[in-house]
GROMACS .gro file of C-alpha atoms in nm:
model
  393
    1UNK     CA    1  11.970   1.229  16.612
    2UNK     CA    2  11.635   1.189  16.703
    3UNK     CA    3  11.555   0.887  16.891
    4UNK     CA    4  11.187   0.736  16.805
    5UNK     CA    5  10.906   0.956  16.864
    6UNK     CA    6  10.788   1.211  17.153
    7UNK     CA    7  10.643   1.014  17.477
    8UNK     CA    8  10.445   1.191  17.698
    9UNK     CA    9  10.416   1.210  18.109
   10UNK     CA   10  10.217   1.398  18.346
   11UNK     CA   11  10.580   1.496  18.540
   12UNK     CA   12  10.959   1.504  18.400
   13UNK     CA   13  11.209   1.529  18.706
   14UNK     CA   14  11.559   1.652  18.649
   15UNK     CA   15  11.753   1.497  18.961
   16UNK     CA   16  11.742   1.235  19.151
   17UNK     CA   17  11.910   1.340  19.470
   18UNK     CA   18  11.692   1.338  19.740
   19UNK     CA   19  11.422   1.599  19.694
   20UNK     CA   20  11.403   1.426  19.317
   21UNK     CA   21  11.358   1.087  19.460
   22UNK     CA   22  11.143   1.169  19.716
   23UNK     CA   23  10.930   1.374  19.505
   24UNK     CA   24  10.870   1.106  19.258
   25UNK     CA   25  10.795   0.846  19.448
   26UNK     CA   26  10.526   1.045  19.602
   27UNK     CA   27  10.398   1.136  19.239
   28UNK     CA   28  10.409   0.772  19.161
   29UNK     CA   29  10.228   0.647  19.484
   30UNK     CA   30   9.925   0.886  19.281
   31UNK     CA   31   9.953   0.733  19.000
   32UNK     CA   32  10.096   1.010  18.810
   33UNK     CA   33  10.335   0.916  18.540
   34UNK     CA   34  10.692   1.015  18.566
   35UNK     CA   35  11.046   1.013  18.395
   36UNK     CA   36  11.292   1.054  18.647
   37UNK     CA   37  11.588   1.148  18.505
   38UNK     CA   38  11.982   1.175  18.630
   39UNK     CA   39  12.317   1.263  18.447
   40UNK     CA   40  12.470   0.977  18.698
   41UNK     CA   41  12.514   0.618  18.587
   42UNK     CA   42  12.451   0.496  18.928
   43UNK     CA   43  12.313   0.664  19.249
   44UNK     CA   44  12.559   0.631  19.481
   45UNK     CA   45  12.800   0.811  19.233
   46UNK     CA   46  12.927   1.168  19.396
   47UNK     CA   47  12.692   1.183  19.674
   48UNK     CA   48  12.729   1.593  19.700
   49UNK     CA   49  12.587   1.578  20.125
   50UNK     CA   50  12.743   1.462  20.420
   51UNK     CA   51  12.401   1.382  20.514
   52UNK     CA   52  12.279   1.432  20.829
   53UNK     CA   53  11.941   1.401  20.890
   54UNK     CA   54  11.820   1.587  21.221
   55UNK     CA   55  11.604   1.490  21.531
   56UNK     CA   56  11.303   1.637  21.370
   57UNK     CA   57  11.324   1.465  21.057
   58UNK     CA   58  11.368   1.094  21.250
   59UNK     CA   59  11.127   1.171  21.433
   60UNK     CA   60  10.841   1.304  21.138
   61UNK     CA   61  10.967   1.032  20.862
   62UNK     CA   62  11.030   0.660  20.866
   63UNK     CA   63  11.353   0.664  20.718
   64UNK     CA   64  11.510   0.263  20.665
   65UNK     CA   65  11.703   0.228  20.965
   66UNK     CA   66  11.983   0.032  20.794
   67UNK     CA   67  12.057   0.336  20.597
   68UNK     CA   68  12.143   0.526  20.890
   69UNK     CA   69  12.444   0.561  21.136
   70UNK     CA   70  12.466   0.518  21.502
   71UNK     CA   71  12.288   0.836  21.677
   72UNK     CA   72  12.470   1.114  21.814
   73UNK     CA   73  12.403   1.320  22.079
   74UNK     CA   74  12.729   1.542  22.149
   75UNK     CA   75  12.862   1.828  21.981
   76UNK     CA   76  13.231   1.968  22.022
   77UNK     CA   77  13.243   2.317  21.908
   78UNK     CA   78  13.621   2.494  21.850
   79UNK     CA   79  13.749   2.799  21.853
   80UNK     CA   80  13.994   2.934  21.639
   81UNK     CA   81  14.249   2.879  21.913
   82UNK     CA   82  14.126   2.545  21.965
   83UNK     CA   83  13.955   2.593  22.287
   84UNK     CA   84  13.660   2.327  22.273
   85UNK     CA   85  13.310   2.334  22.432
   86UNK     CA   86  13.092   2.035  22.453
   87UNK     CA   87  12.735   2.036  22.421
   88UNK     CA   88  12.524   1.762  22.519
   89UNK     CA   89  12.148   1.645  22.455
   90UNK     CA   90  11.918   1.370  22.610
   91UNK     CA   91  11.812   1.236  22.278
   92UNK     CA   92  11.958   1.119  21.950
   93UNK     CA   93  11.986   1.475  21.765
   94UNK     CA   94  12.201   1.349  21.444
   95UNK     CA   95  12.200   1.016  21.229
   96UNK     CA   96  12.425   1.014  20.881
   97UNK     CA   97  12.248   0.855  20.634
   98UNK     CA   98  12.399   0.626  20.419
   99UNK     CA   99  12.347   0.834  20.124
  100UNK     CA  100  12.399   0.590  19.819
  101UNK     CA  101  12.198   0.315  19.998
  102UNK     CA  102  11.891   0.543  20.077
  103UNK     CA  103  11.875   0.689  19.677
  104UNK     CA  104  11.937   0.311  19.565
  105UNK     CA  105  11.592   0.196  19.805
  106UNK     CA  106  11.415   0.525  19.691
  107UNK     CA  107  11.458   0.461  19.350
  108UNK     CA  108  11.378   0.080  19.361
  109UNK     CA  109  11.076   0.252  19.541
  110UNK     CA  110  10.985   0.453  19.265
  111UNK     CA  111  11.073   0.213  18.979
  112UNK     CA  112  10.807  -0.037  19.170
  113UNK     CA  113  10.552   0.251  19.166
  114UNK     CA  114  10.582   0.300  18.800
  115UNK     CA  115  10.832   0.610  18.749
  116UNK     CA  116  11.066   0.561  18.460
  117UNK     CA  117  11.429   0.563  18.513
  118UNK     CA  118  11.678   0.758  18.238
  119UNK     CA  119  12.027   0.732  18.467
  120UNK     CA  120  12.342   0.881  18.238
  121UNK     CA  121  12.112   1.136  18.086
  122UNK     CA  122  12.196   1.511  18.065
  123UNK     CA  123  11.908   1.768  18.079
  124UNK     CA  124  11.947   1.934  17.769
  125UNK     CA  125  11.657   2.228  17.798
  126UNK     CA  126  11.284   2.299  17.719
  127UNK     CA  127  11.072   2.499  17.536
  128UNK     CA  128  10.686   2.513  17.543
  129UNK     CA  129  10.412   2.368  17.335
  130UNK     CA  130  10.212   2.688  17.276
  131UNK     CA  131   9.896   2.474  17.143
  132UNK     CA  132   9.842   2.244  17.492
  133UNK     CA  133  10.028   2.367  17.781
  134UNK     CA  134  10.289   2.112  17.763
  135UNK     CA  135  10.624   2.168  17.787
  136UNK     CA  136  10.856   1.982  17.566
  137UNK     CA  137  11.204   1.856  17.705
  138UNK     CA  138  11.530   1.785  17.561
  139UNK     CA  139  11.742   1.514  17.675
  140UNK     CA  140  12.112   1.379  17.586
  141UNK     CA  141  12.231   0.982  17.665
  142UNK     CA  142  12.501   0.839  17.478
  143UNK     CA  143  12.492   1.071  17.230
  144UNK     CA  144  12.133   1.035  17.106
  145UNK     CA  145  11.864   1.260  17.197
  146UNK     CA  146  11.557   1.212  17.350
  147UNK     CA  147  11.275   1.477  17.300
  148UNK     CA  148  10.955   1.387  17.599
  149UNK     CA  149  10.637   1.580  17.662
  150UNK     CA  150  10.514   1.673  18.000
  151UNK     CA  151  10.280   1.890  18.191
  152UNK     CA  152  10.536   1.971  18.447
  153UNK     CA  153  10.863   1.998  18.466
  154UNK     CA  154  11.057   1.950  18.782
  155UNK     CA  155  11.346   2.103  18.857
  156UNK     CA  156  11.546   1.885  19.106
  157UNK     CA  157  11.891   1.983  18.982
  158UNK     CA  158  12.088   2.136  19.239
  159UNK     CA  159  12.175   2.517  19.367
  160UNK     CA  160  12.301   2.589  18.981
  161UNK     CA  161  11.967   2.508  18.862
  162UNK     CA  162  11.895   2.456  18.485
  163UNK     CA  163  11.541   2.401  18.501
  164UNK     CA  164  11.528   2.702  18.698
  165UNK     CA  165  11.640   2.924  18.418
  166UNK     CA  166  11.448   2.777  18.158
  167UNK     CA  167  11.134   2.833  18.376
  168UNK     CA  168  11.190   3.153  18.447
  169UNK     CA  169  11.164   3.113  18.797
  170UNK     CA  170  11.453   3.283  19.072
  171UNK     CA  171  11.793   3.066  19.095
  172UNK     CA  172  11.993   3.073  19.345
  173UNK     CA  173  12.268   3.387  19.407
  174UNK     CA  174  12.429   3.291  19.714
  175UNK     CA  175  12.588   2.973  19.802
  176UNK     CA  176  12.936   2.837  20.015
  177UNK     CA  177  13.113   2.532  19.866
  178UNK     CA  178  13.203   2.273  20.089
  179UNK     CA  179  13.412   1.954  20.039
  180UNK     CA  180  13.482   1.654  20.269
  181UNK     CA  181  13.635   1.326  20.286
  182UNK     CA  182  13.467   1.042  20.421
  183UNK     CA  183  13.691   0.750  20.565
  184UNK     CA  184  13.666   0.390  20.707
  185UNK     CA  185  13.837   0.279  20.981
  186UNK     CA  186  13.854   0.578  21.205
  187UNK     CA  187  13.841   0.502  21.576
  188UNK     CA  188  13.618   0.711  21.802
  189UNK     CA  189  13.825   1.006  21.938
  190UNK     CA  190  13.630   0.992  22.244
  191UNK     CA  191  13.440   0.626  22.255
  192UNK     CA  192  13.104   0.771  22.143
  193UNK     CA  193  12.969   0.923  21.822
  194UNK     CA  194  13.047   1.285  21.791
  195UNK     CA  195  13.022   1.588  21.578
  196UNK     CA  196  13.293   1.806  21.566
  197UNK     CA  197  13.228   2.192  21.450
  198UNK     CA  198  13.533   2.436  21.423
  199UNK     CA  199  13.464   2.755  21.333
  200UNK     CA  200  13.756   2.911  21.248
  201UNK     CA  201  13.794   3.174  20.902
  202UNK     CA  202  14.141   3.082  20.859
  203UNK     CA  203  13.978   2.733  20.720
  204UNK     CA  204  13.639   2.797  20.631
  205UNK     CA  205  13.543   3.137  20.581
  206UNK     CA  206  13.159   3.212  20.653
  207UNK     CA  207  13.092   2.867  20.770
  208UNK     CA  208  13.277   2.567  20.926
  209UNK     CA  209  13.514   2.270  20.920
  210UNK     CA  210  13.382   1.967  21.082
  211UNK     CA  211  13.449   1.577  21.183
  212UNK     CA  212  13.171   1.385  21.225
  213UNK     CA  213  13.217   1.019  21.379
  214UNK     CA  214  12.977   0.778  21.417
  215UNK     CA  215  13.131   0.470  21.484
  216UNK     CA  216  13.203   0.321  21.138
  217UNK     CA  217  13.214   0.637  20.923
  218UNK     CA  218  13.405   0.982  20.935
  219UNK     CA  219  13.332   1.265  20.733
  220UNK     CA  220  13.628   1.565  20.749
  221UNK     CA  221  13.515   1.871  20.536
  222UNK     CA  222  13.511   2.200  20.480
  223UNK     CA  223  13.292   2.478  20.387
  224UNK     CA  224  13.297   2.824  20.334
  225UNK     CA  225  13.260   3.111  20.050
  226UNK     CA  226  13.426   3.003  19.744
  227UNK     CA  227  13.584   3.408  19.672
  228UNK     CA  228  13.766   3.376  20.052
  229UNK     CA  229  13.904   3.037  20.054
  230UNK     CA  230  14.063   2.736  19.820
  231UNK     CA  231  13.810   2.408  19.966
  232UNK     CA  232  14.075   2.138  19.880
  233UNK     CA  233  14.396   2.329  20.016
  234UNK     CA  234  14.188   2.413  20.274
  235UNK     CA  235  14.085   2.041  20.351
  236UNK     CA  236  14.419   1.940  20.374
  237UNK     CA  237  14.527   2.163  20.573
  238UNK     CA  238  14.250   2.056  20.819
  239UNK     CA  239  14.300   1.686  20.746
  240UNK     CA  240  14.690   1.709  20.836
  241UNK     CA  241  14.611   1.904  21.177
  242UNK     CA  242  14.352   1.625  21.255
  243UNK     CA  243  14.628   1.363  21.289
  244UNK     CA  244  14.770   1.498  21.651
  245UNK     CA  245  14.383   1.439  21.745
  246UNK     CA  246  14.265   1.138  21.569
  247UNK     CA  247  14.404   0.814  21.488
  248UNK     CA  248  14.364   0.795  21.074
  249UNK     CA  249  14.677   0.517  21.070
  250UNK     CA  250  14.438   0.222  20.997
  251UNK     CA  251  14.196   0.485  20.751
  252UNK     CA  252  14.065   0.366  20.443
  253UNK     CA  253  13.942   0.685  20.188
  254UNK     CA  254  13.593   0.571  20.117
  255UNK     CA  255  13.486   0.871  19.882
  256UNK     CA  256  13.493   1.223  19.830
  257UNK     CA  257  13.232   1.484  19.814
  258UNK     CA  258  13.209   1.827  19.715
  259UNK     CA  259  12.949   2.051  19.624
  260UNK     CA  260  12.730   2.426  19.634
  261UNK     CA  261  12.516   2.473  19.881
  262UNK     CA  262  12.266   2.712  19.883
  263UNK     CA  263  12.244   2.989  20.195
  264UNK     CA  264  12.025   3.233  20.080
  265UNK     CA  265  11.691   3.114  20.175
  266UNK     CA  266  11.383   2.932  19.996
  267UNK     CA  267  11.320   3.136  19.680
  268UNK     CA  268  11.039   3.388  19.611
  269UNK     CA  269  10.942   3.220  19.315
  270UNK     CA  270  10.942   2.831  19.297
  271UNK     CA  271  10.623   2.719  19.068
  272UNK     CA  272  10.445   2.823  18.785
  273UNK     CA  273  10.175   2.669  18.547
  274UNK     CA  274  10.509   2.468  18.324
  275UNK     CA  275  10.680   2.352  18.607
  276UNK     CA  276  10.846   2.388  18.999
  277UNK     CA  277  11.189   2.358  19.192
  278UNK     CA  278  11.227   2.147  19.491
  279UNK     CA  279  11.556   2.071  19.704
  280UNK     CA  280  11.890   2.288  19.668
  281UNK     CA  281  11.739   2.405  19.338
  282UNK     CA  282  11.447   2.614  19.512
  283UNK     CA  283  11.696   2.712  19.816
  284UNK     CA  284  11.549   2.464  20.029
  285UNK     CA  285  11.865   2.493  20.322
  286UNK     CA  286  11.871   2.660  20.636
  287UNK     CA  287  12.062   2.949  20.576
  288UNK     CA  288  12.220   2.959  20.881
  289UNK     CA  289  12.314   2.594  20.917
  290UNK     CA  290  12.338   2.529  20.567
  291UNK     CA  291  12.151   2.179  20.687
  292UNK     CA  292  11.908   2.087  20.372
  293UNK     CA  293  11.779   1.719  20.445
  294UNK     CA  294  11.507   1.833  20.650
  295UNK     CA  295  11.367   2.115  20.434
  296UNK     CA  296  11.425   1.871  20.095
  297UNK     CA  297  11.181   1.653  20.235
  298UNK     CA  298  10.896   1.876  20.387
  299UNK     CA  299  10.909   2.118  20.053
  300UNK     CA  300  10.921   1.783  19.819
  301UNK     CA  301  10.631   1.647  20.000
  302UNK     CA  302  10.402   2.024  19.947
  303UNK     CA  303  10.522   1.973  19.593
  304UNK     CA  304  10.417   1.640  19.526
  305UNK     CA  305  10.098   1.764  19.680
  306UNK     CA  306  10.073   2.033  19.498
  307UNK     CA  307  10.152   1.856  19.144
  308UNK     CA  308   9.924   1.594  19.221
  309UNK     CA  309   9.638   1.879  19.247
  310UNK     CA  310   9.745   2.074  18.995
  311UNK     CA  311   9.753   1.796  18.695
  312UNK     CA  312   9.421   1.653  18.822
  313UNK     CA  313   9.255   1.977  18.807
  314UNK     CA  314   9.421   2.178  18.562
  315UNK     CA  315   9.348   2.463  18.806
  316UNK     CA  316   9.666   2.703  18.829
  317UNK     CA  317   9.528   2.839  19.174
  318UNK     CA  318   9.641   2.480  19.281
  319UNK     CA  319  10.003   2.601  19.229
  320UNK     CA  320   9.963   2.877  19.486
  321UNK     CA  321  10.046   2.689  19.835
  322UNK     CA  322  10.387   2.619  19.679
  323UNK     CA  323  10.551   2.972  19.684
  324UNK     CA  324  10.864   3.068  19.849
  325UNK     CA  325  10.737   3.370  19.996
  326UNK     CA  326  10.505   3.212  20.210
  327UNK     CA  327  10.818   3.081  20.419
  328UNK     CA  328  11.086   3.338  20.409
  329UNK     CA  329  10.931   3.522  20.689
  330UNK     CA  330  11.019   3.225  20.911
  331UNK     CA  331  11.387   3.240  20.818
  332UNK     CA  332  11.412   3.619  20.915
  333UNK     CA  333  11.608   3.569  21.192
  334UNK     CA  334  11.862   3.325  21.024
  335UNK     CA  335  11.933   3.550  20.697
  336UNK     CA  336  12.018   3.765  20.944
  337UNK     CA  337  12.284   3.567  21.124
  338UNK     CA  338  12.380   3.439  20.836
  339UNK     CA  339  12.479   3.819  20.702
  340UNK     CA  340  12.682   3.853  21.044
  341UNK     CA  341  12.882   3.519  20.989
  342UNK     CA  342  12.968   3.580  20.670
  343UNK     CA  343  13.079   3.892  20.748
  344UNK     CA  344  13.276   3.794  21.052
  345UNK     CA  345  13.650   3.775  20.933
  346UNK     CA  346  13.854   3.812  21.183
  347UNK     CA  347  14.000   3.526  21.436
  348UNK     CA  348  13.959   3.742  21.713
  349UNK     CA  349  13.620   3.814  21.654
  350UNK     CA  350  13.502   3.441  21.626
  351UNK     CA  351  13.704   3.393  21.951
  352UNK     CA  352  13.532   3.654  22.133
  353UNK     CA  353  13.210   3.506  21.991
  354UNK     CA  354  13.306   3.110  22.101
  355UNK     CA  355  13.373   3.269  22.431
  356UNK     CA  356  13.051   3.420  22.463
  357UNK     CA  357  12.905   3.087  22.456
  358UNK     CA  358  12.934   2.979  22.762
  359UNK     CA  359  12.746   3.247  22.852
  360UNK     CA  360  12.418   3.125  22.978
  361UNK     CA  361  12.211   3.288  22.726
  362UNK     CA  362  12.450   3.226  22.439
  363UNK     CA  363  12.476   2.900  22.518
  364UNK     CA  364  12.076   2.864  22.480
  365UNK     CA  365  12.104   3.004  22.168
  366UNK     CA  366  12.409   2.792  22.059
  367UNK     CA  367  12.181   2.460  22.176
  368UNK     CA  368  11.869   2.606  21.995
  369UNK     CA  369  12.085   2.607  21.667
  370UNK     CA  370  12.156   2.298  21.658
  371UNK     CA  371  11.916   2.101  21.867
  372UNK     CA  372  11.657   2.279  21.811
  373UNK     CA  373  11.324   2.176  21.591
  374UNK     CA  374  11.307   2.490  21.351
  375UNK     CA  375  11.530   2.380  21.029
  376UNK     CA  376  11.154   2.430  20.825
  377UNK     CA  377  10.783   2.530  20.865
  378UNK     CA  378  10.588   2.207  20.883
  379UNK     CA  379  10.436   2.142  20.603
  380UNK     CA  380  10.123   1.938  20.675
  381UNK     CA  381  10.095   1.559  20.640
  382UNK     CA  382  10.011   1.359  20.376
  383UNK     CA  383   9.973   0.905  20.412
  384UNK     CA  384  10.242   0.761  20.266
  385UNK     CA  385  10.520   0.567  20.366
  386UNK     CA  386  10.807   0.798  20.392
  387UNK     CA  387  10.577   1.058  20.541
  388UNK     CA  388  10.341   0.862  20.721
  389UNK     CA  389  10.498   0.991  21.076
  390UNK     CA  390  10.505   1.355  20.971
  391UNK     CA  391  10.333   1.548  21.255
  392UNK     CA  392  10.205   1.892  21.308
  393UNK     CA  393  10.506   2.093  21.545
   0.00000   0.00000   0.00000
C-alpha cells in the first residue's frame, strides 16, 4: 500500500546509531533537510557497543558529561594462564558512555534542528530517478509503505550494510562478533574503575574477553571470529569463571548486547554522486582494536561536510575528500597486526606473546595501543557543538 504521495529531502539516513545521529544533526545544523530513519521503536533498544569513548575523543568533542561513566585510567591485561599485568596512565584514557541516553539527547538534538524522525521503520531499498539525480527510497512501518525522494542517501546501517549494496559501493568482508552483558550492582574488584582485557583463544578467538567497571556499570563480553567460536557459550563460560574474582551476588542484568563489528579497515569506496556510508557501514573501526566511537565521529563529521558541499553545489568533485583510500595508508600497520592476531591460535603462543610484554619495548607498544592518540586521521574541524573542541593532532 502506498502511503500518500512521494516527499522529498536533500538527505535520507538509514541508522541512527551514532555515526547516523551524529551525521544528521550536523546536516540539520546547515539547514539541510533530513529523514532520519531507524528499524528501532526507541533508541536505547539493543544498543550493539559497549561504548567506550577514548582520551582523544573527550578531549576533541564535548560529549554531555551525564552520559558518561566515571574515568578510567588502569588496564589489567591476562594471559591465557591468568597471569595479569597492569598498566597505568596519568590521565583519564576511557569513559563508557551511556549509550541509550546519548542517542536519546542526539536525537532530541536533531528533531530541534529540523530532521524528521521515522523510528520502527525498515529500509526497504532504492532505485534511481534517471530524469533528476534523485534517488528514490523504499520504506516499511507497520505494514504500509513509504516511498521518499532524496539527493543522497546515507548509509548508516551497520557492518551488514544495505545501503551499501544498493549503492554499489564496497561492504564490509571481515568482521568478529562480540556479545556482552552489562550489569548493575557490581562492586569494584579493586576500588577504582578498571578495564579488564583477557586475551585468551580458548574464549575469544582473534580478539578478546573483557570486564569493564566503572563504578556503577559492568560490561562482561566477548569477541572473536564467528567460524572459531560460539559468542554466548563462550560468554558463559567467561561469566561463570568471573565469580571466584568478582562479587556478582547483589548483580542486577541490565541488558544485553551483541553485534558485528567490522576489522577490516575504512573501505576503498565510501561515496558516490547517489549517496555515502559512514560508521560500521563504511568500516569506520580500528582494525586492530576493533574500537569504532572515535572514527564514527571524525568520518561522520567529513561526511556531513562533505554532503553539505556537495548538495549546495551540485559539484561531484565535492564528493572526493570522502574516500576510503585516502586513510587506509594510515592503518597499514594495524591490518597488519590484525592478520597476526587472528592468526594466532594457539595458548602458548599468546602466552609467549603476554610475556613479552613486560619487555620494555613491548610494553611501549602495548601502552601505545591502547593509550595512544592514533584510533583515526584527524579530520579537520568544523563549529558546531559536538565538534566545536575538535583540534588538529
Amino acid at each position: 500500500m502506498l502511503e500518500g504521495g512521494t516527499e522529498d529531502f536533500d538527505a535520507v539516513i538509514i541508522g541512527a546509531g551514532l555515526a547516523g545521529l551524529h551525521c544528521a544533526r550536523l546536516l540539520a545544523r546547515e539547514h539541510v533537510s533530513v529523514l532520519l530513519v531507524d528499524a528501532k521503536r526507541a533508541l536505547d533498544e539493543h544498543v550493539h557497543t559497549t561504548g567506550i569513548f577514548v582520551r582523544r575523543t573527550l578531549e576533541d568533542f564535548a560529549l554531555p558529561a551525564d552520559c558518561l561513566g566515571a574515568p578510567v585510567r588502569r588496564i589489567t591485561l591476562y594471559s591465557p594462564a591468568r597471569k595479569s599485568m597492569t598498566l597505568e596512565s596519568p590521565h583519564a584514557e576511557f569513559r563508557v558512555g551511556r549509550m541509550g541516553r546519548l542517542y536519546a539527547r542526539l536525537l532530541a538534538e536533531c528533531e530541534r534542528d529540523g530532521a524528521q524522525w521515522s523510528p520502527a521503520t525498515r529500509y526497504a531499498g532504492c532505485e534511481p530517478q534517471t530524469t533528476d539525480g534523485r534517488t528514490l527510497v523504499r520504506l516499511e512501518r507497520g505494514g504500509l509503505t513509504r516511498v521518499v525522494s532524496t539527493r543522497l542517501l546515507i548509509g548508516a546501517d551497520g557492518a551488514r550494510s544495505r545501503v551499501a549494496a544498493d549503492l554499489k559501493l564496497d561492504c564490509n568482508r571481515e568482521w568478529i562478533v562480540g556479545v556482552e552483558e552489562v550489569y548493575a550492582g557490581v562492586p569494584l574488584q579493586t576500588g577504582e574503575p578498571r578495564f579488564h582485557c583477557y586475551l585468551d583463544p580458548r574464549l575469544a578467538p582473534g580478539y578478546l574477553a573483557w570486564v569493564v567497571e566503572d563504578g556503577e556499570e559492568t560490561h562482561v563480553g566477548v569477541g572473536g571470529y564467528a567460524a572459531r567460536f560460539n559468542p554466548l557459550d563462550a560468554l558463559a563460560k567467561f561469566r561463570a569463571e568471573l565469580e571466584a574474582s568478582f562479587d556478582f551476588s547483589r548483580a542486577r542484568l541490565i541488558e544485553q548486547r551483541g553485534g558485528r563489528i567490522p576489522v577490516g579497515g575504512v573501505l576503498r569506496r565510501i561515496a558516490n554522486e547517489r549517496g555515502l556510508l559512514v560508521g560500521d557501514a563504511a568500516g569506520a573501526v580500528s582494525p586492530l582494536t576493533a574500537g569504532g566511537l572515535d572514527p564514527c565521529l571524525r568520518l561522520s563529521s567529513l561526511a556531513a561536510r562533505v554532503a553539505t558541499n556537495y548538495l549546495r553545489t551540485g559539484d561531484a568533485d565535492a564528493l572526493a575528500p570522502y574516500s576510503g583510500a585516502l586513510f587506509r595508508t594510515r592503518f597499514a600497520s594495524r591490518l597488519l597486526m590484525r592478520r597476526m592476531i587472528r592468526g594466532m591460535s594457539s595458548t602458548l603462543a599468546v602466552e609467549g606473546l603476554c610475556a613479552a610484554l613486560r619487555l620494555p619495548l613491548a610494553n611501549a607498544v602495548a601502552r601505545h595501543v591502547f593509550f595512544g592518540r592514533g584510533s583515526f586521521p584527524d579530520v579537520g574541524a568544523e563549529p558546531c557543538d559536538l565538534v566545536a573542541r575538535e583540534v588538529a593532532t
